[in-house]
XYZ file of C-alpha atoms in Angstrom:
333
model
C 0.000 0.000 0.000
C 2.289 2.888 1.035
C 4.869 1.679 -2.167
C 1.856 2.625 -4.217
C 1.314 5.971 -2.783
C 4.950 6.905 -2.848
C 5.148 5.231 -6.280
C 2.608 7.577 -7.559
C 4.011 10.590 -5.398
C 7.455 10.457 -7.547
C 5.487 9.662 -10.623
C 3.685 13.227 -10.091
C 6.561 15.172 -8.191
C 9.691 14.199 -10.597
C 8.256 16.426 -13.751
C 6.683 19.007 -11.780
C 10.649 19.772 -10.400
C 12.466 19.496 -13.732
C 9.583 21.518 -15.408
C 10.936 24.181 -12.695
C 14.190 23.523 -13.282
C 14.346 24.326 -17.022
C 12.295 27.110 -16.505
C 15.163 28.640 -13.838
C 17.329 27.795 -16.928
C 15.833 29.900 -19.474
C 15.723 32.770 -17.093
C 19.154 32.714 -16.386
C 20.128 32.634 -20.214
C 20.615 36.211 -22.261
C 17.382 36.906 -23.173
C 16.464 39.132 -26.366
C 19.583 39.616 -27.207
C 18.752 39.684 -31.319
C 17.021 42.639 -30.263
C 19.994 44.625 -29.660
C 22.088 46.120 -32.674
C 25.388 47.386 -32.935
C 25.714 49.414 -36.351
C 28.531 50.325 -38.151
C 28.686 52.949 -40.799
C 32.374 53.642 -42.762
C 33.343 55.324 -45.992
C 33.581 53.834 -49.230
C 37.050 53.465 -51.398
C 37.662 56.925 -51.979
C 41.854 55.850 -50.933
C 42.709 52.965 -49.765
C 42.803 53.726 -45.930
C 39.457 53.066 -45.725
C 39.629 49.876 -47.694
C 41.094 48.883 -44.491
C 38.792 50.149 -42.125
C 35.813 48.210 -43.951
C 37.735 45.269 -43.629
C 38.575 45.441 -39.890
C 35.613 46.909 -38.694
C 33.415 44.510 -40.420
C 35.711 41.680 -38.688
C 35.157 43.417 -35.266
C 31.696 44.140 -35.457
C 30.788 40.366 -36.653
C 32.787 39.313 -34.122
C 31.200 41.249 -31.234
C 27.528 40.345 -32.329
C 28.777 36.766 -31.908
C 30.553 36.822 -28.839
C 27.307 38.350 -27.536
C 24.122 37.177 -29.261
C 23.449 40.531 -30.901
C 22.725 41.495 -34.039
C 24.308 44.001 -36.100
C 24.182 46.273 -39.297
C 27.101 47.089 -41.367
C 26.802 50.114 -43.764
C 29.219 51.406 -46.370
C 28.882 54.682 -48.226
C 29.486 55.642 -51.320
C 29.268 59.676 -50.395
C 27.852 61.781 -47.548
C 24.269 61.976 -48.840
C 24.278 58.229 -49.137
C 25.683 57.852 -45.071
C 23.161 60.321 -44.493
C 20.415 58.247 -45.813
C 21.676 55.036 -44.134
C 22.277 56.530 -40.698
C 18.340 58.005 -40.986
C 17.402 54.447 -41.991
C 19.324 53.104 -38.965
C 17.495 55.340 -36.389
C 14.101 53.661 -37.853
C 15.654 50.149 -37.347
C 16.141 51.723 -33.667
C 19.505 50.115 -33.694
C 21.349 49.590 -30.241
C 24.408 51.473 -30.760
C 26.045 53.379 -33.853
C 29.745 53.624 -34.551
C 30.662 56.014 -37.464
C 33.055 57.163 -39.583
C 31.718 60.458 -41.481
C 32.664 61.308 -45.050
C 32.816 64.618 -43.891
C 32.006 65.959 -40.642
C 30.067 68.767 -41.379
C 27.568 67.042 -43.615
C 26.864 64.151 -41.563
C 26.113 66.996 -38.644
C 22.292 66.718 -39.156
C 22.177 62.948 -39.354
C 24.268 62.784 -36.031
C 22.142 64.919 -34.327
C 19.162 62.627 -35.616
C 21.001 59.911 -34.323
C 21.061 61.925 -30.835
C 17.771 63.149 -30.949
C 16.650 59.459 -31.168
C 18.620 58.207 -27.762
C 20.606 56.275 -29.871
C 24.390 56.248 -28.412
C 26.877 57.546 -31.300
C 30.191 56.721 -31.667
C 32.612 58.576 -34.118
C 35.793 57.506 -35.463
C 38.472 59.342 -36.973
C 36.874 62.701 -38.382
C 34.910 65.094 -36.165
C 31.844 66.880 -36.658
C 32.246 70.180 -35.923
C 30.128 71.694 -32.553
C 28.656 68.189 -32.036
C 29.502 65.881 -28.670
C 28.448 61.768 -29.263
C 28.664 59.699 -26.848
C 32.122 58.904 -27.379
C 35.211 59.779 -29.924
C 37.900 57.586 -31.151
C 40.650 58.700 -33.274
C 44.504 58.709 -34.265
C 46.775 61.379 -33.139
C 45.919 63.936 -36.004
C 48.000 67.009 -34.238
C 50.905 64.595 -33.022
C 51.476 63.230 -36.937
C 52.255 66.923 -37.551
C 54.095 67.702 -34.413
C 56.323 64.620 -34.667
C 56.817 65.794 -38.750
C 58.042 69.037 -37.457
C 60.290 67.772 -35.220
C 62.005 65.331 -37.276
C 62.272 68.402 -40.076
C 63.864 70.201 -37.322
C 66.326 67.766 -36.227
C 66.906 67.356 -40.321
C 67.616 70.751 -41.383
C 69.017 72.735 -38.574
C 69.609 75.574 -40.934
C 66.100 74.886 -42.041
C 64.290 75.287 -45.924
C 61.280 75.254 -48.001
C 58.908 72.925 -47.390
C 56.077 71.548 -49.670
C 52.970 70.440 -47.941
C 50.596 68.370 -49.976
C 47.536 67.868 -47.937
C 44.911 65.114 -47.570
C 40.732 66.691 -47.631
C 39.245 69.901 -45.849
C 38.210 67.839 -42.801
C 39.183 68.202 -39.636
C 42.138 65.451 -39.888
C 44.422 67.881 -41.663
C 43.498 70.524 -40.435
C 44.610 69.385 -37.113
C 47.849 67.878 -38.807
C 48.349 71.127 -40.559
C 48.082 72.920 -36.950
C 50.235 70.362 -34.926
C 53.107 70.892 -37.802
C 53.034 74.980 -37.764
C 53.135 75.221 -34.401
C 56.427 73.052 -33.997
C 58.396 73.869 -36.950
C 61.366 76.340 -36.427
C 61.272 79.691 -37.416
C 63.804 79.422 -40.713
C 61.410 76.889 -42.187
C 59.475 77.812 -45.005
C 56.408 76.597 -46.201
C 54.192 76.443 -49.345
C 50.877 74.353 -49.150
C 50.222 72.785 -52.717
C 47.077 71.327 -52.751
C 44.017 69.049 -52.011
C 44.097 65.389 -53.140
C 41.222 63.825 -51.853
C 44.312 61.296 -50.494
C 44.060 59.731 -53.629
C 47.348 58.701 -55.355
C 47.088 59.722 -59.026
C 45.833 63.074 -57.602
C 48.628 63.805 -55.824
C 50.967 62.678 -58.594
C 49.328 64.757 -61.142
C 49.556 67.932 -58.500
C 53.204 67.466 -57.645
C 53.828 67.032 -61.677
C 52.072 70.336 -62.189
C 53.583 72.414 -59.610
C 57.355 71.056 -60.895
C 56.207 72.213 -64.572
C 55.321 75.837 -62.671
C 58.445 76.170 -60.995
C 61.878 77.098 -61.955
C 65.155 75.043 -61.259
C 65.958 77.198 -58.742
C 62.333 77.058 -57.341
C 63.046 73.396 -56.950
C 66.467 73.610 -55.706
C 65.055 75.368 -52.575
C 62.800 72.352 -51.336
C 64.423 70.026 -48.750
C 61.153 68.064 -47.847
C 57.806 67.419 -48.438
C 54.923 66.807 -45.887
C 52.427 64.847 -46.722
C 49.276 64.028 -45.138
C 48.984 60.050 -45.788
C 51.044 57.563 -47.339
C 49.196 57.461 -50.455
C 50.015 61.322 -51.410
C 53.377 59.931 -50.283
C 53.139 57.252 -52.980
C 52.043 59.742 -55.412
C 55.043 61.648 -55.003
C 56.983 59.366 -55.617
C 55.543 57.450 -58.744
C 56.360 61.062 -60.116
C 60.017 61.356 -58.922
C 60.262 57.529 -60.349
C 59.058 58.684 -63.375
C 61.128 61.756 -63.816
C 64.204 59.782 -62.870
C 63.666 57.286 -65.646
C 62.851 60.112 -68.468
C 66.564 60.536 -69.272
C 65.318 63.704 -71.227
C 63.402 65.613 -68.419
C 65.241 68.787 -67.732
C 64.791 69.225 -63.969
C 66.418 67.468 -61.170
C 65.564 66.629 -57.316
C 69.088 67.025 -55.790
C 68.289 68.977 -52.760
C 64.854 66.886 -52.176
C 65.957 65.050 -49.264
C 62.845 63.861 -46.919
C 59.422 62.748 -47.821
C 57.327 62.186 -45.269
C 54.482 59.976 -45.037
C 51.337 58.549 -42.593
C 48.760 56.271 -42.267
C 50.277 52.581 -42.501
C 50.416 51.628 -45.913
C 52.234 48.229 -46.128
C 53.348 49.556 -49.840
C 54.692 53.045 -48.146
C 56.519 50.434 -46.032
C 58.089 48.352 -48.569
C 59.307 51.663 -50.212
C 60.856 52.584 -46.905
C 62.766 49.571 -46.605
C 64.339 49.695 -50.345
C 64.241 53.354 -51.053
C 67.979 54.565 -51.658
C 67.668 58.460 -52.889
C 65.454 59.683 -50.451
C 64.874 59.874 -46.287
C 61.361 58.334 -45.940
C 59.133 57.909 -43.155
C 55.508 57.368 -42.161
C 53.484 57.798 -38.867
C 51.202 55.591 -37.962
C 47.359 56.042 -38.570
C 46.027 52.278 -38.662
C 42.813 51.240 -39.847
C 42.632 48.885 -37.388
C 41.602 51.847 -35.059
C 38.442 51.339 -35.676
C 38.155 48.476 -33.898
C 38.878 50.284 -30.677
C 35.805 52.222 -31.767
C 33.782 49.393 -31.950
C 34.909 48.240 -29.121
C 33.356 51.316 -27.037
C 29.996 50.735 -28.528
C 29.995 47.558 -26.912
C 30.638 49.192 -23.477
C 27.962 51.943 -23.957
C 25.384 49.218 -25.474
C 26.533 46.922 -22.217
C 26.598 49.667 -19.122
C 30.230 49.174 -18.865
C 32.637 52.404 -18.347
C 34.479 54.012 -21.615
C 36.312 56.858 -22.515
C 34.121 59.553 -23.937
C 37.366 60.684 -25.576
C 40.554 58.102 -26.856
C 43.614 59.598 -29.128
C 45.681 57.014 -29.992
C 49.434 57.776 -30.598
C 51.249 57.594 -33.488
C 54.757 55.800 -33.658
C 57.170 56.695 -36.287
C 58.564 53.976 -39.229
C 61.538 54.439 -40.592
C 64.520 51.884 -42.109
C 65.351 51.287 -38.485
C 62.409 50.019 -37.362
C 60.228 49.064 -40.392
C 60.693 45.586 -40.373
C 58.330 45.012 -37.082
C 55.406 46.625 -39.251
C 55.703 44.909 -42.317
C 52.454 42.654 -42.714
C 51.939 40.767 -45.712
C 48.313 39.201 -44.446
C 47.331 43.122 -43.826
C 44.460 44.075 -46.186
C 45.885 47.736 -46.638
């Protein structure tokens, strides 16, 4: 009689505790988790910097919706109106989190401010937007590329000379290299500012090519060094000088040119550093992979966790010495 009973009492009792138990489960799981959305929105290949940031951010950001159960939205633009458009589109989605990289600061103001009017946190990498706050900035050390160019132009030319300065965009990121350089150069420097590229290579080839057919033998004669903002003006330099030096018939010669300086972190800016024979060559770093850190502070805000509303990273400086510890040859840029 009383097996029975208990027999019947376990039958009934048993489920009843592992229904409870898998329900104590569940709750103790991430719940809704697809429901939160870490966006990304970069630039598309105007130079090939941002090649590179595409690639790593879309590694990162993949990466950090796995490692948490998210989901997330990856954007690339074509120009500012189209980032515009996709950051508008991103604020209906009601994404979690958005990290961006602006075409141009200034044009992607009124979308930011969208994205802030919506309580959406906003992260921005590399270029400002002017007289706007987000939640949090991440970028290279714009100021310290031109501060450390001036002082290795210093340290070059203690008599100092003429400098040519062949610049990147008219966002903030040379600006603020522009400003670090003037206020660190030495007094008997000179300097002549030749022109916007858009950082793209053939640009700055074709600019460099027409200010040498503008200027005099002399003219030339009096430049020491040129600044450049990113690797790829560097480049373009360079394919000129290449060029010139293999036209046995061009008139004009580069015997004073010295220094070319270079940044960003172009693995083919680093090969040429390694081989180059003629000329003093260096770059500063300005990785792509930077973006990751950005990335990486979304996922704090999205989470609670503390960040930096503000993180510079430094630049190092590559040069023969040294540019063996950079060289990459699985890097995509």
């Amino acid at each position: 009689m009383w097996k029975k009973i208990f027999l019947i009492f376990f039958i009934i009792f048993i489920p009843a505790v592992s229904s409870s138990g898998c329900s104590n489960f569940n709750k103790d799981k991430p719940s809704g988790n697809k429901n939160i959305v870490i966006a990304v929105s970069v630039i598309g290949e105007t130079h090939d910097w941002p090649v590179g940031v595409s690639w790593y951010a879309e590694e990162e950001v993949r990466d950090i919706a796995a490692e948490n159960g998210w989901s997330y939205e990856f954007k690339v633009a074509a120009d500012a109106n189209e980032q515009s458009g996709q950051i508008i589109n991103l604020i209906n989605k009601k994404v979690s989190c958005i990290i961006m990289l602006p075409m141009d600061g200034a044009s992607l103001k009124t979308a930011a401010m969208a994205v802030q009017d919506a309580g959406i946190p906003l992260v921005i990498f590399d270029r400002e937007i002017p007289d706007f706050a987000p939640s949090a900035t991440v970028k290279g050390d714009n100021a310290g590329i031109g501060i450390q160019t001036a002082d290795i132009f210093n340290g070059m030319f203690p008599d100092g000379t003429k400098v040519l300065e062949v610049m990147g965009d008219t966002s903030t990121v040379p600006q603020q290299r522009t400003d670090g350089y003037d206020e660190t150069i030495h007094d008997n420097f000179t300097k002549e500012q030749v022109g916007y590229t858009g950082w793209r290579r053939d640009d700055s080839r074709k600019l460099f090519e027409d200010w040498v057919d503008k200027h005099s033998q002399a003219e030339i004669d009096r430049v020491g060094a040129i600044f450049t903002h990113d690797d790829e003006i560097a480049l373009g330099i360079l394919d000129a000088l290449d060029s010139y030096k293999a036209d046995k018939n061009f008139p004009k010669t580069f015997d004073r040119l010295k220094l070319i300086a270079g940044s960003a972190g172009s693995q083919e800016m680093y090969r040429r550093i390694k081989s180059e024979e003629k000329y003093t060559i260096f770059s500063l770093t300005y990785s792509p992979k930077m973006v990751k850190k950005a990335i990486r502070v979304g996922e704090s805000i999205i989470k609670g966790e503390e960040y930096e509303e503000m993180t510079i990273i430094p630049t190092e400086e590559v040069t023969k010495r040294n540019v063996d510890k950079y060289i990459d040859v699985n890097s995509p840029y």
